[in-house]
Tab-separated table of C-alpha atoms in Angstrom:
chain	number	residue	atom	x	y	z
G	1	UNK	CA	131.907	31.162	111.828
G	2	UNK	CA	133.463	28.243	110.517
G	3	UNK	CA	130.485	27.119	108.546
G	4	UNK	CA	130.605	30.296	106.979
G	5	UNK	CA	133.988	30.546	106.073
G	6	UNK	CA	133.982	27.650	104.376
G	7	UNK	CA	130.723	28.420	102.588
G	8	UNK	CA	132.607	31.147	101.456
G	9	UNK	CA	135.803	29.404	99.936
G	10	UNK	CA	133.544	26.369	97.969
G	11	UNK	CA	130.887	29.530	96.238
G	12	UNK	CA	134.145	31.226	95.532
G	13	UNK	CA	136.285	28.305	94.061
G	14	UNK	CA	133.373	26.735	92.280
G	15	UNK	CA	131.808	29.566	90.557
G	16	UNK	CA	135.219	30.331	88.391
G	17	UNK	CA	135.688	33.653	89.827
G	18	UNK	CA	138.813	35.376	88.884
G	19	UNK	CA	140.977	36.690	92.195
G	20	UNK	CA	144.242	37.828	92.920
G	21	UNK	CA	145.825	36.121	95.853
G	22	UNK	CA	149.355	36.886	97.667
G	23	UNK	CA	150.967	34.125	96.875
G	24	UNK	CA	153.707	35.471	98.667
G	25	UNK	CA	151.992	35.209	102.257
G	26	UNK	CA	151.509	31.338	101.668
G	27	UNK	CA	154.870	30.560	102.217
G	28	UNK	CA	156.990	29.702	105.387
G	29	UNK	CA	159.013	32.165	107.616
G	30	UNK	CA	160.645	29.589	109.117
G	31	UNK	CA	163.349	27.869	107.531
G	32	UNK	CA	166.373	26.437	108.592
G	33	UNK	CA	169.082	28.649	107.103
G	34	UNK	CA	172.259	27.399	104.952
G	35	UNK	CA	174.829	29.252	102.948
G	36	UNK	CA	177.041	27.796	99.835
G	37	UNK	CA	179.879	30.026	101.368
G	38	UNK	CA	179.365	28.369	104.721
G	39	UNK	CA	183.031	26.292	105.173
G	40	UNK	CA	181.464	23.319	105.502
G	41	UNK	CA	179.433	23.438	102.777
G	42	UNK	CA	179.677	20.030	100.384
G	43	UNK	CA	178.880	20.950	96.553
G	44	UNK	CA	176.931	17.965	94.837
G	45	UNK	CA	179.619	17.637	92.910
G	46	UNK	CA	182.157	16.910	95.229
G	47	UNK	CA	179.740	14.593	97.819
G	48	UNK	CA	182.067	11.681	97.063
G	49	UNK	CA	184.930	13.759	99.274
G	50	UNK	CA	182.278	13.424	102.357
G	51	UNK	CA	183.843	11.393	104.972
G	52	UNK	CA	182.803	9.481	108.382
G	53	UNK	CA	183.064	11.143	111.786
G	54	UNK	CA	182.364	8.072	113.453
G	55	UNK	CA	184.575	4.944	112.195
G	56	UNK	CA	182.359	2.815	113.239
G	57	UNK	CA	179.886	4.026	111.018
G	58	UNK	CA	181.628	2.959	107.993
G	59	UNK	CA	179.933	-0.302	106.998
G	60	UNK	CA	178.920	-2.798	104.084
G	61	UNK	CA	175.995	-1.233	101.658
G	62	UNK	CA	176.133	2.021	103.362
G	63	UNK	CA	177.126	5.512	101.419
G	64	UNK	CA	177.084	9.057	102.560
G	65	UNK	CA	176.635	10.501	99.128
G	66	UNK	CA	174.184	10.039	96.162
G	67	UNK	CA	174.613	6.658	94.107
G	68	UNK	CA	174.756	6.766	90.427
G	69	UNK	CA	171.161	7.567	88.783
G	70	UNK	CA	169.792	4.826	86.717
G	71	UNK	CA	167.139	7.493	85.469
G	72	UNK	CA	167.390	11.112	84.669
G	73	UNK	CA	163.298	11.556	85.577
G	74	UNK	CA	161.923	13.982	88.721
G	75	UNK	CA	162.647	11.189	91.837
G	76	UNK	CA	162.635	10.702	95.512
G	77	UNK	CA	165.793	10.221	97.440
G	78	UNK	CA	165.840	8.505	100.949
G	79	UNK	CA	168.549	9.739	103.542
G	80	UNK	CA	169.096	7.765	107.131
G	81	UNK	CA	169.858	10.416	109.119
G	82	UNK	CA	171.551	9.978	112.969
G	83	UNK	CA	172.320	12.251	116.159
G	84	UNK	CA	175.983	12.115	117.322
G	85	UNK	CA	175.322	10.298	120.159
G	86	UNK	CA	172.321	7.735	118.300
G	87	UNK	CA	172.703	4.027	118.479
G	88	UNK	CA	173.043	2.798	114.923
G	89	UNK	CA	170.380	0.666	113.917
G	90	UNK	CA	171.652	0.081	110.633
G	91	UNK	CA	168.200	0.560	109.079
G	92	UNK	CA	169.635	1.842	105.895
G	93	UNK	CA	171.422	-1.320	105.004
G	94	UNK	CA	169.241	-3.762	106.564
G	95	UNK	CA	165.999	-2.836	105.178
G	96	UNK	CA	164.015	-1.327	107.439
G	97	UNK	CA	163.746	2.218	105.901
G	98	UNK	CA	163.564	0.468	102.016
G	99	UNK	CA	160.342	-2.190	103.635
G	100	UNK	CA	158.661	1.218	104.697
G	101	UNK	CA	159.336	2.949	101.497
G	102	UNK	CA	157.900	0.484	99.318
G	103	UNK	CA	154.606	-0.223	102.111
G	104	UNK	CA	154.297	3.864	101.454
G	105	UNK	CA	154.351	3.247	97.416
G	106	UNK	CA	151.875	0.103	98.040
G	107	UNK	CA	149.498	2.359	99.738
G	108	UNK	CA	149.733	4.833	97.060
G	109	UNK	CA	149.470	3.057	93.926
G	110	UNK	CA	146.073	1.471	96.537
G	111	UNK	CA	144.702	5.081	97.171
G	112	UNK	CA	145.135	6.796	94.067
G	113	UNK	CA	144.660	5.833	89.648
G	114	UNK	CA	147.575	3.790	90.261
G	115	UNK	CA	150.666	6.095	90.823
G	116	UNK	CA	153.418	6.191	92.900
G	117	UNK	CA	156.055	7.928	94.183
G	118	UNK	CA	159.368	7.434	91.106
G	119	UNK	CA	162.123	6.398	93.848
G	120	UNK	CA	165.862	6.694	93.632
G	121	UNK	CA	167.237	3.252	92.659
G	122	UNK	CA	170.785	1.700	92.584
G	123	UNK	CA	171.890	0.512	89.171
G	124	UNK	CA	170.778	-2.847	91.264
G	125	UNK	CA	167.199	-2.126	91.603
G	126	UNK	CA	167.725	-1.225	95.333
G	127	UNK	CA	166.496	1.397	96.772
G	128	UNK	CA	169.718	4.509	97.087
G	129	UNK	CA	169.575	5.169	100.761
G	130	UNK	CA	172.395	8.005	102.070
G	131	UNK	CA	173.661	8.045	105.844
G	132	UNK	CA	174.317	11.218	108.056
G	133	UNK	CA	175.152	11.394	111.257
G	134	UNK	CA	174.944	15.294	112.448
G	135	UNK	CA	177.386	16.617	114.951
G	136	UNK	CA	174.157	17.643	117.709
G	137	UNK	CA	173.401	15.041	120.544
G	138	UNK	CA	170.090	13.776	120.560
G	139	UNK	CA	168.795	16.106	123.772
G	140	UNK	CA	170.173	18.966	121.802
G	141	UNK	CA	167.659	18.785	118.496
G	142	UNK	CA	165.003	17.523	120.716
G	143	UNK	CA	165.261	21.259	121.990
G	144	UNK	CA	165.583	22.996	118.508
G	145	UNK	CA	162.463	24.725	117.603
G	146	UNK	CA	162.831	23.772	114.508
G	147	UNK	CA	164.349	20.134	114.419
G	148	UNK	CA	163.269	19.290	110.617
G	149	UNK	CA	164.749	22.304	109.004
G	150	UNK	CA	167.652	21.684	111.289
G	151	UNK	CA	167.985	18.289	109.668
G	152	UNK	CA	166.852	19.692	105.960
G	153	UNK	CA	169.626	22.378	106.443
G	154	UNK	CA	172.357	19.611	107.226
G	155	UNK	CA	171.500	17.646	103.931
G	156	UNK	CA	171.778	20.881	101.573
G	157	UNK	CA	175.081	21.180	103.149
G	158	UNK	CA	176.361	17.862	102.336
G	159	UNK	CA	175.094	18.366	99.025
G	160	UNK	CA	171.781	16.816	98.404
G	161	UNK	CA	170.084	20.025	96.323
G	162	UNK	CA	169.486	18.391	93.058
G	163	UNK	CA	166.801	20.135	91.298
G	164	UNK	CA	165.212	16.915	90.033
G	165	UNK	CA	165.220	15.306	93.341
G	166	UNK	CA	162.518	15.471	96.533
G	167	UNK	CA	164.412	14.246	99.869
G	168	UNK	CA	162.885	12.360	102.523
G	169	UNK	CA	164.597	12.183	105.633
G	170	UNK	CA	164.050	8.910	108.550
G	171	UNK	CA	165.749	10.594	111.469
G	172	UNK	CA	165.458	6.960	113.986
G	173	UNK	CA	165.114	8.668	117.029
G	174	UNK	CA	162.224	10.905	118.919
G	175	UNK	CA	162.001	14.216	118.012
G	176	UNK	CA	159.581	16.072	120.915
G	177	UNK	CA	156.141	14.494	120.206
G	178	UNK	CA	156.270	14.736	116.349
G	179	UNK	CA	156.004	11.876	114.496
G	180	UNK	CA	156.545	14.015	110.885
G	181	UNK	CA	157.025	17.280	109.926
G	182	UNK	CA	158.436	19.472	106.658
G	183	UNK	CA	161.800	20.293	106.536
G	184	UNK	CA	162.356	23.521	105.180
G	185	UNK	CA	166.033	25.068	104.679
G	186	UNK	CA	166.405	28.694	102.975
G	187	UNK	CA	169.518	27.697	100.788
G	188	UNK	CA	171.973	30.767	100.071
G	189	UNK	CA	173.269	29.550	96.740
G	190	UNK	CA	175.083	32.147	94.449
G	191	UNK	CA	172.055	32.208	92.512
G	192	UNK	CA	169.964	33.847	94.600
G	193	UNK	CA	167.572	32.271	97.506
G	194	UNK	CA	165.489	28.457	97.261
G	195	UNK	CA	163.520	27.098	99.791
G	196	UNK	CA	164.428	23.569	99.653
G	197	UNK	CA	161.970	21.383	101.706
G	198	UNK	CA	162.415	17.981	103.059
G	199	UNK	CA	159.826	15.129	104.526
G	200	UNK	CA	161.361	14.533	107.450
G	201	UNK	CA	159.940	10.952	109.273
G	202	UNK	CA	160.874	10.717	113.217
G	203	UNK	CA	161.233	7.017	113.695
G	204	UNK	CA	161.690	6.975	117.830
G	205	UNK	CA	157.966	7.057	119.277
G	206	UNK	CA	155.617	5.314	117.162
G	207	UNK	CA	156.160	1.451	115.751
G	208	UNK	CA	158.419	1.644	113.029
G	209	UNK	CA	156.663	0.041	110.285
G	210	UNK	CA	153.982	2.835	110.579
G	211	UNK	CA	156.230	5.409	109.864
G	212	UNK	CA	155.105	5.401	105.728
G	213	UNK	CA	152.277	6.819	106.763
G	214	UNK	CA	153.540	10.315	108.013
G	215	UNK	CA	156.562	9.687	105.421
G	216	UNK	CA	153.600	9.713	102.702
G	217	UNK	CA	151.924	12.429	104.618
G	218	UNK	CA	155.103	14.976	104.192
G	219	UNK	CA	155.854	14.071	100.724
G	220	UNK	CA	152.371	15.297	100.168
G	221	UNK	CA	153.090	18.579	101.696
G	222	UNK	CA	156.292	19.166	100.629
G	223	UNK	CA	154.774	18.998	96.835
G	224	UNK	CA	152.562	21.762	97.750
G	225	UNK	CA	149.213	19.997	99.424
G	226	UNK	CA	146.739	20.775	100.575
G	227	UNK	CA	146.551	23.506	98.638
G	228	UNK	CA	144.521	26.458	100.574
G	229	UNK	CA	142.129	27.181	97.881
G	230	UNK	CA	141.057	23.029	98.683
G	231	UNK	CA	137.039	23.448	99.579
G	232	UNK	CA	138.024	21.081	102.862
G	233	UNK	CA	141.188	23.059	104.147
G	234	UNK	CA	141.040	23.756	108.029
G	235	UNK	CA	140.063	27.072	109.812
G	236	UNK	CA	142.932	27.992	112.131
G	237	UNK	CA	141.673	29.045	114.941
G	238	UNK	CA	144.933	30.661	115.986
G	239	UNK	CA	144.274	34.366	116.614
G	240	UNK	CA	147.964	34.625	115.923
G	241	UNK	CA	147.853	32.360	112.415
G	242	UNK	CA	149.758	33.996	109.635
G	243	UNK	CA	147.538	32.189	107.098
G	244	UNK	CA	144.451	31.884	108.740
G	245	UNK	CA	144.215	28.443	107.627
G	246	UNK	CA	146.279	24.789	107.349
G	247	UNK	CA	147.388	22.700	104.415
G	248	UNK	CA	145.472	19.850	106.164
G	249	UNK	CA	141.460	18.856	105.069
G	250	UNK	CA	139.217	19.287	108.080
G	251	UNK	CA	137.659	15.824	107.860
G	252	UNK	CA	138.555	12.658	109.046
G	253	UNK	CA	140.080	9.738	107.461
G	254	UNK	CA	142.311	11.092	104.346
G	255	UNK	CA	145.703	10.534	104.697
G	256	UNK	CA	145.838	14.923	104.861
G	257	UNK	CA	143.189	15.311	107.574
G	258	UNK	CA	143.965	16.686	110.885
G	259	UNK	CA	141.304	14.998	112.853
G	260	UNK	CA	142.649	11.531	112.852
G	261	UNK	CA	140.398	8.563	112.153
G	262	UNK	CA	139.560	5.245	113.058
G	263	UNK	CA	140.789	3.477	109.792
G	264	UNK	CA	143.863	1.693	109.777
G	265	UNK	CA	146.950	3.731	108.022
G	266	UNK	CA	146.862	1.221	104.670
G	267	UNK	CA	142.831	2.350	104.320
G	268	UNK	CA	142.842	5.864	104.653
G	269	UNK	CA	141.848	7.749	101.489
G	270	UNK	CA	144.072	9.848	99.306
G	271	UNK	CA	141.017	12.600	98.414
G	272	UNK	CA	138.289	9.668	98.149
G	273	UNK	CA	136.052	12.373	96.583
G	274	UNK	CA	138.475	13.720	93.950
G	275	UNK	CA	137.440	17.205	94.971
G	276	UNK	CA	140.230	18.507	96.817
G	277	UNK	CA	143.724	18.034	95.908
G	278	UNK	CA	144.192	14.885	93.690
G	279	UNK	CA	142.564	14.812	90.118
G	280	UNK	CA	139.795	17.515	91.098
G	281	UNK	CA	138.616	20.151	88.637
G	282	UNK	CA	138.906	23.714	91.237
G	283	UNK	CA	138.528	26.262	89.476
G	284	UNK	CA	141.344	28.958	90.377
G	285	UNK	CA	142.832	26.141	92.215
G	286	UNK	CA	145.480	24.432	89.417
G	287	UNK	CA	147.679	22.429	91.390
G	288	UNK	CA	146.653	18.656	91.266
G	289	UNK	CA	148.582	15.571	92.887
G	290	UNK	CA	148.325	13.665	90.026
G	291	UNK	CA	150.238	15.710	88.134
G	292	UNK	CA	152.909	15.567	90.015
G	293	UNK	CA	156.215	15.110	88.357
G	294	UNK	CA	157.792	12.907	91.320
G	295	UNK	CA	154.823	10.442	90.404
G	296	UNK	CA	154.429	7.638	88.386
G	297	UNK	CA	153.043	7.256	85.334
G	298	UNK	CA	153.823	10.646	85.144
G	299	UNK	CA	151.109	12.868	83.281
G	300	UNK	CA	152.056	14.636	80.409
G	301	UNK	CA	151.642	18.129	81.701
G	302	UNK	CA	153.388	17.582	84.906
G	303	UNK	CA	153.668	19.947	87.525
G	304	UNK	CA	156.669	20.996	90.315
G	305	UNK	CA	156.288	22.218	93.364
G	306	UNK	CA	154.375	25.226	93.544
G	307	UNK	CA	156.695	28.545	93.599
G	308	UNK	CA	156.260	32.383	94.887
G	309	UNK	CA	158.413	35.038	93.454
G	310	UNK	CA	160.871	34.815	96.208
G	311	UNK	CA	161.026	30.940	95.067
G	312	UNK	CA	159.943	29.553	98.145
G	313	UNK	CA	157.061	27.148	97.988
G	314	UNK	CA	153.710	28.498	98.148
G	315	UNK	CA	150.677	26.833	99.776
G	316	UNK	CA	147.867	29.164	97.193
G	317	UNK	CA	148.606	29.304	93.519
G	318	UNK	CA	145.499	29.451	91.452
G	319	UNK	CA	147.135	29.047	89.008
G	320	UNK	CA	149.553	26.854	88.233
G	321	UNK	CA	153.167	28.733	86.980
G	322	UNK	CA	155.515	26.237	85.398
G	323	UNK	CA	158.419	28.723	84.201
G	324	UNK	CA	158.627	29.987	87.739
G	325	UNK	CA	158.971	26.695	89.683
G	326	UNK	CA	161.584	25.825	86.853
G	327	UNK	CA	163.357	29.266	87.380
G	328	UNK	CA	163.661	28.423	91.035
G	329	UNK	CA	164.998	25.264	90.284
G	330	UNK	CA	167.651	26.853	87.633
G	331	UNK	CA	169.407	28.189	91.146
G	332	UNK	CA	170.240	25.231	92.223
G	333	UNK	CA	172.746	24.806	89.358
G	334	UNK	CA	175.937	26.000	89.892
């Protein structure tokens, strides 16, 4: 049955054939919900107000809101993010989370025609890292169902929403046996609903230097990937699977397969082939990788994360709508 599905999907996609496709139904019903009228709700223009909870906390090189841009270009932002009852490990300011950042941009630049994720630098050239420490204990999330829009949810609230920015959150402890997952928080603005989604990295299990492989990994879905209308998406078996497929290739050894591999995370391929979600040519299947606008070089017709009419992200768009994704973005304004 497999076999056949998938058959199905390549003499589809290949042969040009015009469909329509809910776009709608490709989206998450699971976010993490956050209001603007919630009263503890941090506009971005105000994150400089934020304060400590913990004293101690307070250190050298650390800063709980947003540094000062150096570039006005589509970037990713980092954010060190803590339980209340964590053990600071300082790996914001001592350059653990910036060594893993730049190993993820390494492998990039390795895996793909040379780009790289365009990261959020201090007028320095260091990489802006933001602290939060969240007012849950560390047994408490581990019991959320939904820890990464839990922690997605607490960084729209302390203001990180800018339109032009894609956040990846290290949380340094365990989170159940995840090692990454998407973030997604339904934001409540006063102009209307946005999904904002987050990377989310969970630093406790594995050995910490790994961890820019699932950050990469997260990114990569957050932007949209893999696409469903990819020829080498994965059958969900699920009999109760909303989609009836995953965002993940069903091969081994690409940095979006879910069927592991014996390659070491710095030699894993980022769509070897080209065929199924960086610089392909799917027809009915526009959304492309490298055209991302949070990458660098940056191609000239760049692309945002792909949007439905309810302006949460969408895992199918054939094809590609730029005015919506920038409509979406236009709520985050206020």
């Amino acid at each position: 049955m497999k076999k056949f599905i998938t058959i199905f999907f390549i003499c589809i996609f290949f042969s040009g054939t015009v469909f329509s496709v809910d776009e709608e139904k490709y989206t998450s019903d699971g976010g993490y919900k956050i209001k603007s009228t919630n009263k503890h709700f941090v506009n971005i223009s105000d994150q400089k107000t934020l304060t400590y909870e913990n004293e101690e906390d307070d250190i050298p090189g650390r800063f709980l809101y947003d540094q000062e841009d150096v570039t006005d270009d589509y970037q990713v932002h980092i954010i060190y993010l803590l339980a209340s009852n964590s053990e600071d490990k300082k790996y914001d300011v001592n350059g653990t989370i910036e060594q893993l950042v730049l190993t993820g941009n390494e492998y990039l630049k390795s895996k793909t025609d040379g780009q790289q994720f365009r990261l959020d630098l201090t007028k320095e050239g260091k990489l802006d890292v933001s602290f939060i420490r969240v007012d849950k204990k560390k047994k408490k999330i581990n019991r959320i169902d939904n820890g990464a829009g839990y922690f997605a949810a607490e960084a729209v609230k302390r203001g990180f929403y800018n339109p032009k920015k894609l956040y990846a959150i290290f949380y340094q402890d365990k989170y159940q046996h995840e090692w990454g997952q998407v973030g997604d928080a339904f934001f409540y603005g006063p102009n209307e609903m946005i999904e904002v989604s987050m990377g989310v990295t969970f630093l406790g299990e594995n050995p910490v230097m790994e961890g820019f492989h699932p950050y990469v990994h997260e990114l990569i879905h957050v932007l949209g990937f893999v696409q469903l209308c990819a020829p080498g998406v994965m059958i969900d078996d699920d009999k109760d699977s909303k989609w009836g497929i995953k965002d993940h290739l069903e091969y081994e050894d690409d940095i979006m397969s879910d069927r592991g591999s014996d390659l070491d995370y710095m030699d894993r391929y980022v769509d070897k082939n080209r065929i199924e979600y960086y610089g392909h040519s799917i027809p009915n299947c526009e959304m492309d990788l490298k055209k991302s606008a949070f990458l660098e070089p940056t191609e000239k017709d760049f692309q945002l994360q792909p949007r439905s009419k309810s302006c949460k992200l969408t895992r199918w768009q054939p094809k590609y709508n730029h005015q919506l994704s920038l409509d979406c973005l236009a709520r985050l304004n206020f």
